[in-house]
Short mmCIF file of C-alpha atoms and ligand atoms in Angstrom, two decimals:
data_model
loop_
_atom_site.label_atom_id
_atom_site.label_comp_id
_atom_site.label_asym_id
_atom_site.label_seq_id
_atom_site.Cartn_x
_atom_site.Cartn_y
_atom_site.Cartn_z
CA MET A 18 15.24 7.13 6.00
CA GLU A 19 17.28 6.28 9.13
CA LYS A 20 15.49 8.99 11.12
CA LEU A 21 12.12 7.75 9.90
CA VAL A 22 12.90 4.11 10.74
CA SER A 23 13.96 5.20 14.22
CA LEU A 24 10.79 7.29 14.75
CA CYS A 25 8.63 4.40 13.50
CA LYS A 26 10.16 2.05 16.04
CA ARG A 27 10.25 4.51 18.96
CA ARG A 28 6.64 5.58 18.56
CA GLY A 29 5.16 2.20 17.65
CA PHE A 30 4.50 2.47 13.92
CA ILE A 31 6.69 -0.35 12.59
CA PHE A 32 8.97 -2.97 14.20
CA GLN A 33 11.31 -5.49 12.66
CA SER A 34 9.71 -8.94 12.58
CA SER A 35 10.99 -11.37 15.27
CA GLU A 36 13.39 -8.72 16.51
CA ILE A 37 14.29 -10.55 19.74
CA TYR A 38 15.69 -13.40 17.59
CA GLY A 39 17.77 -11.05 15.51
CA GLY A 40 15.01 -10.21 13.03
CA THR A 41 13.69 -11.88 9.86
CA GLY A 42 15.04 -10.60 6.56
CA SER A 43 12.87 -7.84 5.14
CA VAL A 44 9.69 -8.64 7.03
CA TRP A 45 8.11 -5.97 9.24
CA ASP A 46 5.40 -5.80 11.90
CA TYR A 47 3.00 -2.87 12.23
CA GLY A 48 2.67 -1.56 15.80
CA PRO A 49 -0.33 0.24 17.35
CA LEU A 50 0.06 3.44 15.31
CA GLY A 51 1.24 1.75 12.12
CA VAL A 52 -1.72 -0.59 11.97
CA GLU A 53 -4.10 2.39 12.22
CA LEU A 54 -2.19 4.36 9.57
CA LYS A 55 -2.15 1.48 7.10
CA LYS A 56 -5.81 0.68 7.82
CA ASN A 57 -6.80 4.29 7.14
CA LEU A 58 -4.91 4.12 3.83
CA LYS A 59 -6.59 0.83 2.85
CA ASP A 60 -10.01 2.21 3.89
CA ARG A 61 -9.50 5.23 1.63
CA TRP A 62 -8.60 2.95 -1.28
CA TRP A 63 -11.58 0.67 -0.61
CA PHE A 64 -13.91 3.63 -0.33
CA SER A 65 -12.80 5.25 -3.59
CA MET A 66 -12.56 2.00 -5.58
CA VAL A 67 -15.53 0.00 -4.23
CA ARG A 68 -17.97 1.85 -1.98
CA ALA A 69 -18.16 5.11 -3.92
CA ARG A 70 -18.81 3.36 -7.26
CA ASP A 71 -21.50 1.08 -8.62
CA ASP A 72 -19.28 -0.52 -11.29
CA ILE A 73 -16.69 -2.20 -9.01
CA GLU A 74 -17.32 -5.16 -6.69
CA GLY A 75 -15.19 -6.26 -3.73
CA LEU A 76 -13.57 -9.67 -3.23
CA ASP A 77 -11.37 -11.40 -0.65
CA ALA A 78 -9.82 -14.44 -2.34
CA ALA A 79 -7.62 -16.96 -0.50
CA ILE A 80 -3.82 -16.75 -0.48
CA LEU A 81 -3.41 -20.46 -1.31
CA MET A 82 -4.69 -21.33 -4.77
CA HIS A 83 -4.63 -24.35 -7.06
CA PRO A 84 -1.04 -24.72 -8.32
CA LYS A 85 -2.27 -24.73 -11.93
CA VAL A 86 -3.28 -21.08 -11.45
CA TRP A 87 0.41 -20.16 -11.42
CA GLU A 88 1.19 -22.28 -14.46
CA ALA A 89 -1.63 -20.56 -16.36
CA SER A 90 -0.63 -17.09 -15.18
CA GLY A 91 2.95 -17.61 -16.39
CA HIS A 92 4.47 -17.26 -12.90
CA VAL A 93 5.92 -20.79 -12.72
CA ALA A 94 7.83 -20.28 -15.96
CA GLY A 95 8.41 -16.56 -15.96
CA PHE A 96 8.40 -15.02 -12.46
CA THR A 97 12.14 -15.30 -12.16
CA ASP A 98 15.28 -13.28 -11.57
CA PRO A 99 18.69 -14.31 -12.96
CA LEU A 100 20.95 -15.09 -10.00
CA ILE A 101 24.59 -15.90 -9.42
CA ASP A 102 25.86 -18.18 -6.60
CA CYS A 103 29.27 -18.03 -4.95
CA ARG A 104 30.55 -21.60 -4.42
CA ASN A 105 32.84 -20.37 -1.65
CA CYS A 106 30.68 -18.22 0.66
CA LYS A 107 27.31 -19.55 -0.64
CA LYS A 108 25.92 -16.02 -1.05
CA ARG A 109 23.55 -15.17 -3.93
CA PHE A 110 23.51 -12.05 -6.07
CA ARG A 111 21.33 -10.66 -8.82
CA ALA A 112 23.07 -11.00 -12.16
CA ASP A 113 22.87 -7.21 -12.64
CA ASP A 114 24.53 -6.48 -9.26
CA PRO A 115 27.01 -3.66 -10.03
CA LYS A 116 29.35 -4.89 -7.25
CA ILE A 117 30.23 -8.04 -9.25
CA LYS A 118 33.63 -7.67 -10.98
CA GLY A 119 34.70 -9.72 -13.99
CA THR A 120 32.51 -12.32 -15.71
CA PRO A 121 30.53 -14.76 -13.55
CA GLY A 122 31.26 -18.39 -14.55
CA GLN A 123 34.79 -17.38 -15.65
CA PRO A 124 38.07 -17.36 -13.65
CA ASP A 125 38.05 -13.54 -13.42
CA GLY A 126 34.52 -13.36 -11.92
CA GLN A 127 34.95 -12.02 -8.36
CA CYS A 128 32.50 -12.48 -5.48
CA PRO A 129 31.47 -9.10 -4.00
CA ALA A 130 31.00 -10.69 -0.55
CA CYS A 131 34.05 -12.92 0.09
CA GLY A 132 36.34 -11.48 -2.62
CA MET A 133 37.27 -14.91 -4.08
CA LYS A 134 37.88 -15.13 -7.83
CA GLY A 135 36.54 -17.92 -10.04
CA THR A 136 33.89 -19.08 -7.54
CA LEU A 137 30.87 -17.38 -9.14
CA SER A 138 28.39 -19.52 -11.10
CA GLU A 139 26.88 -18.50 -14.43
CA PRO A 140 23.51 -16.69 -14.03
CA ARG A 141 20.66 -19.12 -13.30
CA LEU A 142 16.94 -18.35 -13.22
CA PHE A 143 15.49 -18.34 -9.71
CA ASN A 144 11.72 -18.33 -9.13
CA LEU A 145 10.49 -15.69 -6.67
CA MET A 146 7.43 -17.62 -5.48
CA PHE A 147 7.44 -19.12 -1.97
CA LYS A 148 6.53 -22.81 -1.96
CA THR A 149 4.86 -24.88 0.70
CA PHE A 150 2.89 -28.15 0.94
CA MET A 151 -0.82 -28.62 1.43
CA GLY A 152 -1.85 -31.54 3.63
CA PRO A 153 0.33 -33.95 5.61
CA VAL A 154 2.62 -35.24 2.86
CA GLU A 155 5.55 -33.20 1.57
CA GLU A 156 5.65 -34.36 -2.05
CA SER A 157 5.46 -32.62 -5.38
CA ALA A 158 1.76 -33.50 -5.80
CA SER A 159 0.89 -31.38 -2.74
CA LEU A 160 3.05 -28.39 -3.68
CA VAL A 161 1.32 -25.01 -3.41
CA TYR A 162 2.56 -21.44 -3.68
CA LEU A 163 2.01 -18.38 -1.56
CA ARG A 164 0.47 -15.98 -4.07
CA PRO A 165 2.93 -13.42 -5.47
CA GLU A 166 0.04 -11.09 -6.47
CA THR A 167 -3.62 -10.88 -5.53
CA ALA A 168 -4.76 -10.41 -9.15
CA GLN A 169 -5.12 -14.13 -9.98
CA GLY A 170 -7.77 -14.55 -7.25
CA ILE A 171 -9.79 -11.97 -9.16
CA PHE A 172 -9.33 -13.59 -12.59
CA VAL A 173 -10.43 -17.04 -11.47
CA ASN A 174 -13.51 -15.51 -9.81
CA PHE A 175 -14.42 -13.28 -12.76
CA LEU A 176 -17.56 -15.19 -13.76
CA ASN A 177 -18.58 -16.00 -10.15
CA VAL A 178 -18.65 -12.30 -9.31
CA GLN A 179 -20.20 -11.23 -12.62
CA GLN A 180 -23.02 -13.75 -12.37
CA ALA A 181 -23.67 -13.20 -8.66
CA THR A 182 -23.86 -9.42 -9.02
CA ARG A 183 -25.29 -9.29 -12.58
CA GLN A 184 -22.71 -6.63 -13.44
CA LYS A 185 -22.31 -5.81 -17.11
CA VAL A 186 -19.00 -5.23 -18.83
CA PRO A 187 -17.40 -2.73 -18.30
CA PHE A 188 -17.05 -3.38 -14.57
CA GLY A 189 -14.29 -4.12 -12.08
CA ILE A 190 -13.38 -6.38 -9.15
CA ALA A 191 -11.18 -5.08 -6.33
CA GLN A 192 -9.39 -6.68 -3.43
CA ILE A 193 -6.84 -5.98 -0.74
CA GLY A 194 -4.62 -8.79 0.47
CA LYS A 195 -1.22 -10.19 1.29
CA ALA A 196 1.25 -11.19 -1.40
CA PHE A 197 4.62 -12.91 -1.00
CA ARG A 198 7.79 -12.72 -3.08
CA ASN A 199 11.14 -14.21 -2.25
CA GLU A 200 12.86 -10.98 -3.31
CA ILE A 201 16.61 -11.24 -3.81
CA THR A 202 17.36 -7.62 -3.09
CA PRO A 203 14.73 -6.55 -0.57
CA GLY A 204 15.37 -3.51 1.54
CA ASN A 205 14.85 0.15 2.21
CA PHE A 206 12.59 -0.54 5.18
CA ILE A 207 9.05 -1.39 3.98
CA PHE A 208 9.78 -0.39 0.36
CA ARG A 209 10.61 -3.90 -0.87
CA THR A 210 9.72 -6.74 1.47
CA ARG A 211 9.05 -10.45 1.14
CA GLU A 212 5.56 -10.25 2.63
CA PHE A 213 3.44 -7.25 1.69
CA GLU A 214 -0.09 -6.11 0.95
CA GLN A 215 -1.47 -5.19 -2.44
CA MET A 216 -4.61 -3.25 -3.34
CA GLU A 217 -5.54 -4.43 -6.82
CA MET A 218 -8.44 -3.80 -9.17
CA GLN A 219 -9.10 -5.53 -12.48
CA PHE A 220 -11.43 -3.64 -14.80
CA PHE A 221 -13.04 -5.80 -17.50
CA VAL A 222 -13.81 -4.07 -20.79
CA ASP A 223 -15.16 -5.02 -24.20
CA PRO A 224 -12.19 -5.28 -26.63
CA ALA A 225 -14.47 -4.16 -29.47
CA ALA A 226 -16.05 -1.17 -27.67
CA GLN A 227 -16.55 1.87 -29.91
CA ALA A 228 -17.72 5.45 -29.31
CA PRO A 229 -19.92 6.53 -27.54
CA GLN A 230 -18.59 3.82 -25.18
CA ARG A 231 -15.01 4.09 -23.91
CA THR A 232 -12.54 1.90 -25.76
CA ASP A 233 -10.02 -0.25 -23.87
CA MET A 234 -7.30 2.40 -24.36
CA GLU A 235 -9.65 5.14 -23.16
CA TRP A 236 -10.32 3.10 -19.99
CA PHE A 237 -6.57 2.71 -19.58
CA GLU A 238 -6.14 6.51 -19.73
CA TYR A 239 -9.13 6.96 -17.41
CA TRP A 240 -7.63 4.69 -14.75
CA LYS A 241 -4.19 6.30 -15.03
CA ALA A 242 -5.76 9.68 -14.26
CA GLN A 243 -8.00 8.34 -11.46
CA ARG A 244 -5.14 6.64 -9.70
CA MET A 245 -2.83 9.65 -9.89
CA ASP A 246 -5.63 11.81 -8.43
CA TRP A 247 -5.99 9.33 -5.56
CA HIS A 248 -2.31 9.61 -4.64
CA ARG A 249 -2.59 13.40 -4.70
CA SER A 250 -5.67 13.18 -2.47
CA LEU A 251 -3.53 11.44 0.19
CA GLY A 252 -1.51 14.64 0.41
CA LEU A 253 1.51 13.36 -1.54
CA ASP A 254 3.26 16.43 -2.99
CA GLU A 255 2.50 17.03 -6.66
CA SER A 256 6.21 17.55 -7.39
CA ARG A 257 7.08 14.11 -5.95
CA LEU A 258 4.74 12.19 -8.27
CA LEU A 259 5.16 11.27 -11.92
CA PHE A 260 4.21 8.69 -14.54
CA HIS A 261 6.82 6.37 -15.97
CA GLN A 262 5.93 4.52 -19.17
CA HIS A 263 7.28 0.99 -19.57
CA ASP A 264 9.23 0.49 -22.78
CA LYS A 265 9.16 -2.87 -24.59
CA ALA A 266 11.99 -4.33 -22.48
CA GLU A 267 10.28 -3.41 -19.18
CA LEU A 268 6.80 -4.73 -20.03
CA ALA A 269 5.73 -7.73 -17.93
CA HIS A 270 4.88 -10.93 -19.81
CA TYR A 271 1.14 -10.17 -19.64
CA ALA A 272 1.16 -6.45 -20.44
CA ARG A 273 0.25 -4.67 -23.68
CA ALA A 274 0.94 -1.25 -22.14
CA ALA A 275 1.96 -0.16 -18.68
CA PHE A 276 2.64 2.98 -16.68
CA ASP A 277 4.06 3.20 -13.17
CA ILE A 278 3.08 5.94 -10.81
CA GLN A 279 6.37 6.86 -9.17
CA PHE A 280 7.01 8.75 -5.94
CA ASP A 281 10.23 10.56 -5.08
CA PHE A 282 11.44 8.89 -1.86
CA GLY A 283 14.50 11.18 -1.83
CA GLY A 284 18.02 10.07 -0.86
CA THR A 285 19.51 7.18 -2.80
CA LEU A 286 16.09 5.75 -3.69
CA GLY A 287 14.77 8.76 -5.63
CA PHE A 288 11.74 8.21 -7.85
CA GLN A 289 10.36 4.66 -7.51
CA GLU A 290 7.18 2.83 -8.46
CA ILE A 291 4.35 2.83 -5.94
CA GLU A 292 1.60 1.71 -8.34
CA GLY A 293 1.33 0.01 -11.71
CA VAL A 294 -1.48 0.61 -14.21
CA HIS A 295 -1.39 -2.23 -16.73
CA HIS A 296 -3.30 -3.09 -19.90
CA ARG A 297 -3.29 -6.91 -19.60
CA GLY A 298 -5.40 -7.55 -22.72
CA ASP A 299 -7.12 -10.96 -22.59
CA PHE A 300 -3.93 -12.72 -21.48
CA ASP A 301 -5.08 -13.86 -18.02
CA LEU A 302 -8.68 -14.86 -18.73
CA GLY A 303 -7.55 -16.50 -21.97
CA ARG A 304 -4.86 -18.53 -20.21
CA HIS A 305 -7.19 -19.60 -17.37
CA GLN A 306 -9.80 -20.66 -19.92
CA GLU A 307 -7.16 -22.69 -21.74
CA HIS A 308 -5.64 -24.32 -18.61
CA SER A 309 -8.87 -24.99 -16.70
CA GLY A 310 -10.95 -26.04 -19.72
CA LYS A 311 -13.77 -23.80 -18.39
CA LYS A 312 -15.22 -21.03 -20.55
CA LEU A 313 -14.49 -17.60 -19.13
CA GLU A 314 -16.32 -15.66 -21.83
CA TYR A 315 -18.77 -12.90 -21.17
CA PHE A 316 -22.08 -12.90 -23.03
CA ASP A 317 -23.28 -9.46 -24.04
CA GLN A 318 -27.06 -9.71 -24.43
CA PRO A 319 -27.81 -6.47 -26.34
CA THR A 320 -25.32 -7.32 -29.11
CA ASN A 321 -25.63 -11.10 -28.76
CA HIS A 322 -21.89 -11.60 -28.81
CA ARG A 323 -19.49 -13.56 -26.62
CA PHE A 324 -15.98 -12.44 -25.84
CA ILE A 325 -13.11 -12.65 -23.40
CA PRO A 326 -12.85 -9.16 -21.90
CA PHE A 327 -9.67 -7.09 -21.90
CA VAL A 328 -8.39 -6.14 -18.47
CA VAL A 329 -7.07 -2.81 -17.25
CA GLU A 330 -5.38 -3.38 -13.90
CA THR A 331 -4.47 -0.93 -11.16
CA SER A 332 -2.07 -2.43 -8.63
CA VAL A 333 -0.75 -0.50 -5.65
CA GLY A 334 1.27 -1.62 -2.64
CA ALA A 335 -0.28 -0.73 0.73
CA ASP A 336 3.08 -0.87 2.50
CA ARG A 337 5.00 1.01 -0.16
CA THR A 338 2.35 3.74 -0.22
CA THR A 339 2.44 3.87 3.59
CA LEU A 340 6.18 4.51 3.29
CA ALA A 341 5.56 7.23 0.67
CA VAL A 342 3.02 8.87 2.99
CA LEU A 343 5.48 8.76 5.91
CA VAL A 344 8.42 10.09 3.85
CA ASN A 345 6.20 12.86 2.47
CA ALA A 346 4.98 13.80 5.97
CA TYR A 347 8.30 13.82 7.84
CA ARG A 348 9.56 17.30 8.82
CA GLU A 349 12.04 18.81 11.25
CA GLU A 350 11.14 22.40 12.05
CA THR A 351 12.37 25.25 14.18
CA VAL A 352 9.68 26.91 16.27
CA ALA A 353 9.72 30.70 16.72
CA GLY A 354 10.54 31.65 20.31
CA GLU A 355 11.56 28.11 21.30
CA GLU A 356 15.03 26.64 21.61
CA GLU A 357 14.07 23.10 20.78
CA GLY A 358 12.74 22.44 17.29
CA ARG A 359 10.07 19.88 16.60
CA THR A 360 9.79 16.70 14.58
CA LEU A 361 6.51 16.51 12.80
CA LEU A 362 4.51 14.09 10.67
CA LYS A 363 2.35 16.28 8.47
CA LEU A 364 -0.15 13.51 7.71
CA SER A 365 -3.51 14.18 6.10
CA PRO A 366 -6.07 14.18 9.00
CA SER A 367 -7.91 11.28 7.34
CA LEU A 368 -4.75 9.11 7.50
CA ALA A 369 -3.44 10.19 10.93
CA PRO A 370 -3.62 7.26 13.38
CA VAL A 371 -4.71 9.51 16.26
CA LYS A 372 -7.03 12.39 15.36
CA ALA A 373 -6.80 14.41 18.57
CA GLY A 374 -4.78 14.67 21.77
CA ILE A 375 -6.85 15.62 24.83
CA PHE A 376 -4.96 17.40 27.61
CA PRO A 377 -6.01 18.82 30.96
CA LEU A 378 -3.71 21.84 31.46
CA VAL A 379 -3.03 20.79 35.07
CA LYS A 380 -3.88 17.69 37.08
CA LYS A 381 -6.35 19.41 39.43
CA ASP A 382 -9.43 21.64 39.71
CA GLY A 383 -11.64 19.13 37.89
CA MET A 384 -9.70 19.46 34.60
CA PRO A 385 -8.66 15.76 34.32
CA GLU A 386 -12.25 14.60 34.91
CA TYR A 387 -13.60 17.06 32.32
CA ALA A 388 -10.91 16.00 29.80
CA GLU A 389 -11.51 12.28 30.33
CA LYS A 390 -15.24 12.75 29.82
CA LEU A 391 -14.59 14.64 26.58
CA ALA A 392 -12.13 11.93 25.43
CA THR A 393 -14.74 9.20 26.04
CA GLU A 394 -17.27 11.19 24.03
CA LEU A 395 -14.90 11.79 21.09
CA ARG A 396 -13.66 8.19 21.05
CA LYS A 397 -17.10 7.12 19.86
CA ARG A 398 -16.35 8.91 16.57
CA PHE A 399 -12.53 8.71 16.10
CA PRO A 400 -9.32 7.66 17.91
CA VAL A 401 -8.05 10.14 20.50
CA PHE A 402 -5.21 10.07 23.01
CA TYR A 403 -5.64 11.31 26.58
CA ASP A 404 -2.45 12.64 28.17
CA GLU A 405 -2.04 14.42 31.49
CA SER A 406 1.67 13.82 32.10
CA GLY A 407 4.42 16.42 31.74
CA ALA A 408 4.53 20.01 30.54
CA ILE A 409 1.90 20.95 27.97
CA GLY A 410 4.61 21.85 25.40
CA ARG A 411 6.06 18.35 25.61
CA ARG A 412 2.62 16.80 25.22
CA TYR A 413 2.09 18.84 22.05
CA ARG A 414 5.48 17.72 20.70
CA ARG A 415 4.70 14.05 21.34
CA GLN A 416 1.53 14.37 19.26
CA ASP A 417 3.30 16.34 16.49
CA GLU A 418 5.77 13.49 16.14
CA ILE A 419 3.02 10.95 15.45
CA GLY A 420 1.09 13.27 13.15
CA THR A 421 -1.94 14.02 15.39
CA PRO A 422 -3.62 16.92 13.60
CA PHE A 423 -5.44 18.48 16.60
CA CYS A 424 -4.76 18.94 20.30
CA ILE A 425 -7.53 19.96 22.67
CA THR A 426 -6.65 21.60 25.95
CA ILE A 427 -8.93 21.88 28.95
CA ASP A 428 -7.91 24.87 31.08
CA GLY A 429 -9.21 27.15 33.83
CA GLN A 430 -11.56 28.94 31.46
CA THR A 431 -13.13 25.60 30.42
CA MET A 432 -14.30 25.12 33.98
CA THR A 433 -16.20 28.42 33.89
CA ASP A 434 -17.57 28.64 30.32
CA ASN A 435 -17.28 25.12 28.75
CA THR A 436 -14.87 26.25 26.03
CA VAL A 437 -11.61 24.48 25.10
CA THR A 438 -8.68 25.35 22.86
CA ILE A 439 -8.00 23.40 19.64
CA ARG A 440 -4.41 23.61 18.43
CA ASP A 441 -3.70 22.97 14.76
CA ARG A 442 -0.59 20.79 14.25
CA ASP A 443 0.57 22.57 11.10
CA THR A 444 -0.12 26.26 11.83
CA LEU A 445 0.30 25.99 15.62
CA LEU A 446 -2.71 28.35 15.90
CA GLN A 447 -5.14 27.81 18.74
CA ASP A 448 -8.87 28.51 18.51
CA ARG A 449 -11.20 28.62 21.47
CA VAL A 450 -14.47 26.80 20.81
CA ALA A 451 -17.44 25.47 22.77
CA SER A 452 -16.56 21.94 23.94
CA ASP A 453 -19.83 20.53 22.56
CA ARG A 454 -18.77 21.62 19.04
CA VAL A 455 -15.41 19.82 19.11
CA ARG A 456 -16.71 16.48 17.83
CA ASP A 457 -18.34 17.97 14.72
CA LEU A 458 -15.49 20.39 14.02
CA ILE A 459 -12.88 17.63 14.02
CA SER A 460 -15.10 15.21 12.08
CA GLU A 461 -15.46 17.85 9.35
CA ARG A 462 -11.69 18.39 9.18
CA ILE A 463 -11.01 14.63 8.98
CA ALA A 464 -13.51 14.27 6.14
CA GLY A 465 -11.60 17.04 4.33
N1 GAP B 503 -0.63 -7.64 -10.39
C1 GAP B 503 0.39 -6.81 -10.88
C2 GAP B 503 1.50 -6.66 -9.96
O1 GAP B 503 1.62 -7.35 -8.97
P1 GAP B 503 3.70 -5.30 -9.58
O2 GAP B 503 4.19 -4.06 -10.30
O3 GAP B 503 4.59 -6.47 -9.50
O4 GAP B 503 2.33 -5.66 -10.30
C3 GAP B 503 2.33 -3.87 -7.88
O5 GAP B 503 3.28 -4.89 -8.11
C4 GAP B 503 2.69 -3.06 -6.65
O6 GAP B 503 2.90 -3.91 -5.53
C5 GAP B 503 3.99 -2.26 -6.78
O7 GAP B 503 3.78 -1.02 -7.42
C6 GAP B 503 4.39 -2.07 -5.32
O8 GAP B 503 3.71 -0.96 -4.75
C7 GAP B 503 3.88 -3.35 -4.68
N2 GAP B 503 4.98 -4.31 -4.51
C8 GAP B 503 5.45 -5.20 -5.42
N3 GAP B 503 6.47 -5.93 -4.90
C9 GAP B 503 6.65 -5.49 -3.63
C10 GAP B 503 7.54 -5.84 -2.57
N4 GAP B 503 8.43 -6.81 -2.68
N5 GAP B 503 7.44 -5.15 -1.40
C11 GAP B 503 6.51 -4.18 -1.23
N6 GAP B 503 5.64 -3.82 -2.20
C12 GAP B 503 5.70 -4.46 -3.38
#
């Protein structure tokens, strides 16, 4: 992880937020390459969940919502962690922190930070939602929360979207957006942060559906399989992915059944959740109907019956999946015949922030002009990086390190027959092809 964090900073993927002021706890900024990588990931999700289907609609709901939303959703009462305060050093710990010795609230309870005994409070529930005020007056009547999940924006818009699009149950609503949680134990780079992006989809189904239609549990199984396939399609190794079923104690307050898709981050982290697939029943729509006083029932014309749909939710973190993709891609390799090894990001071409490096072999004989013209042409289709500085081997290495799948070199032969070499990042093999075929060849490889 340390090597990856260092590469991400050095090459402009991810920086610590407000670094010149000493940084902000567990908040990160995406640099020029990181923003492209995460955007490619989000685009792939949006394509597979919204564009490629006719039964899911897109939405972009606001971060700030009516405070009653969070009472109805159960977050005001239940989105809490039990915490312990030290009266001496004022530090806070999760109640299950293994570093705490003795019993908190008792004379033998010892603070893991300052070492004092008898200064730890009993566990108290601490809400993870960030609060702020809407409008000029800071009073309880104007209290609002930064959303801790995007899902509630979908629930409160369920009928708006259904009526506007005339979708029939079963159908889904998807959105990508920021969420905020005042996590007590954030860390591991962008794995657990206080500001992050979620890609969530709520699929509304008829609780009474019978064969030949899929039942709610069959939709749940369907979405589990779809979502696992999507993670595999990103290039995440099969052996690093698994399902983890929530037992009764792990189930969130809204869930009837839940599975995590876990990825093996290696090191001390090991297998950890990157996505949750949850059967939320009619909990959310039922609660919003109750708290708002507005009917959120769906009317099924063919059967003439009204019902509150069940919801199967898929919820994946864009940042956490970006980290999984980076961890999965990171390699250090020796290269036959070369003293120096190479560091490599073996990213899927569709996710790579730069698709091709364009290099004139030398800075003369018309090669730079030819290469720049080719770069301008290719840039119309995908991001490329033009580089004429330093030895060609070093230029290749710089692209390997940021995961660029192809490098195109313009050499003496190009100037006589309009062919260029394309080097493959993973095999290191070079093919000579006509320069006017490069755009289509690379486009095909990116599309997979
Ligand atoms: N609407 C359901 C929901 O929010 P969740 O399991 O709490 O479910 C879903 O979160 C996903 O959001 C997680 O699998 C993870 O990828 C991401 N996520 C949650 N908390 C996060 C945090 N503090 N930092 C980064 N990603 C987080």
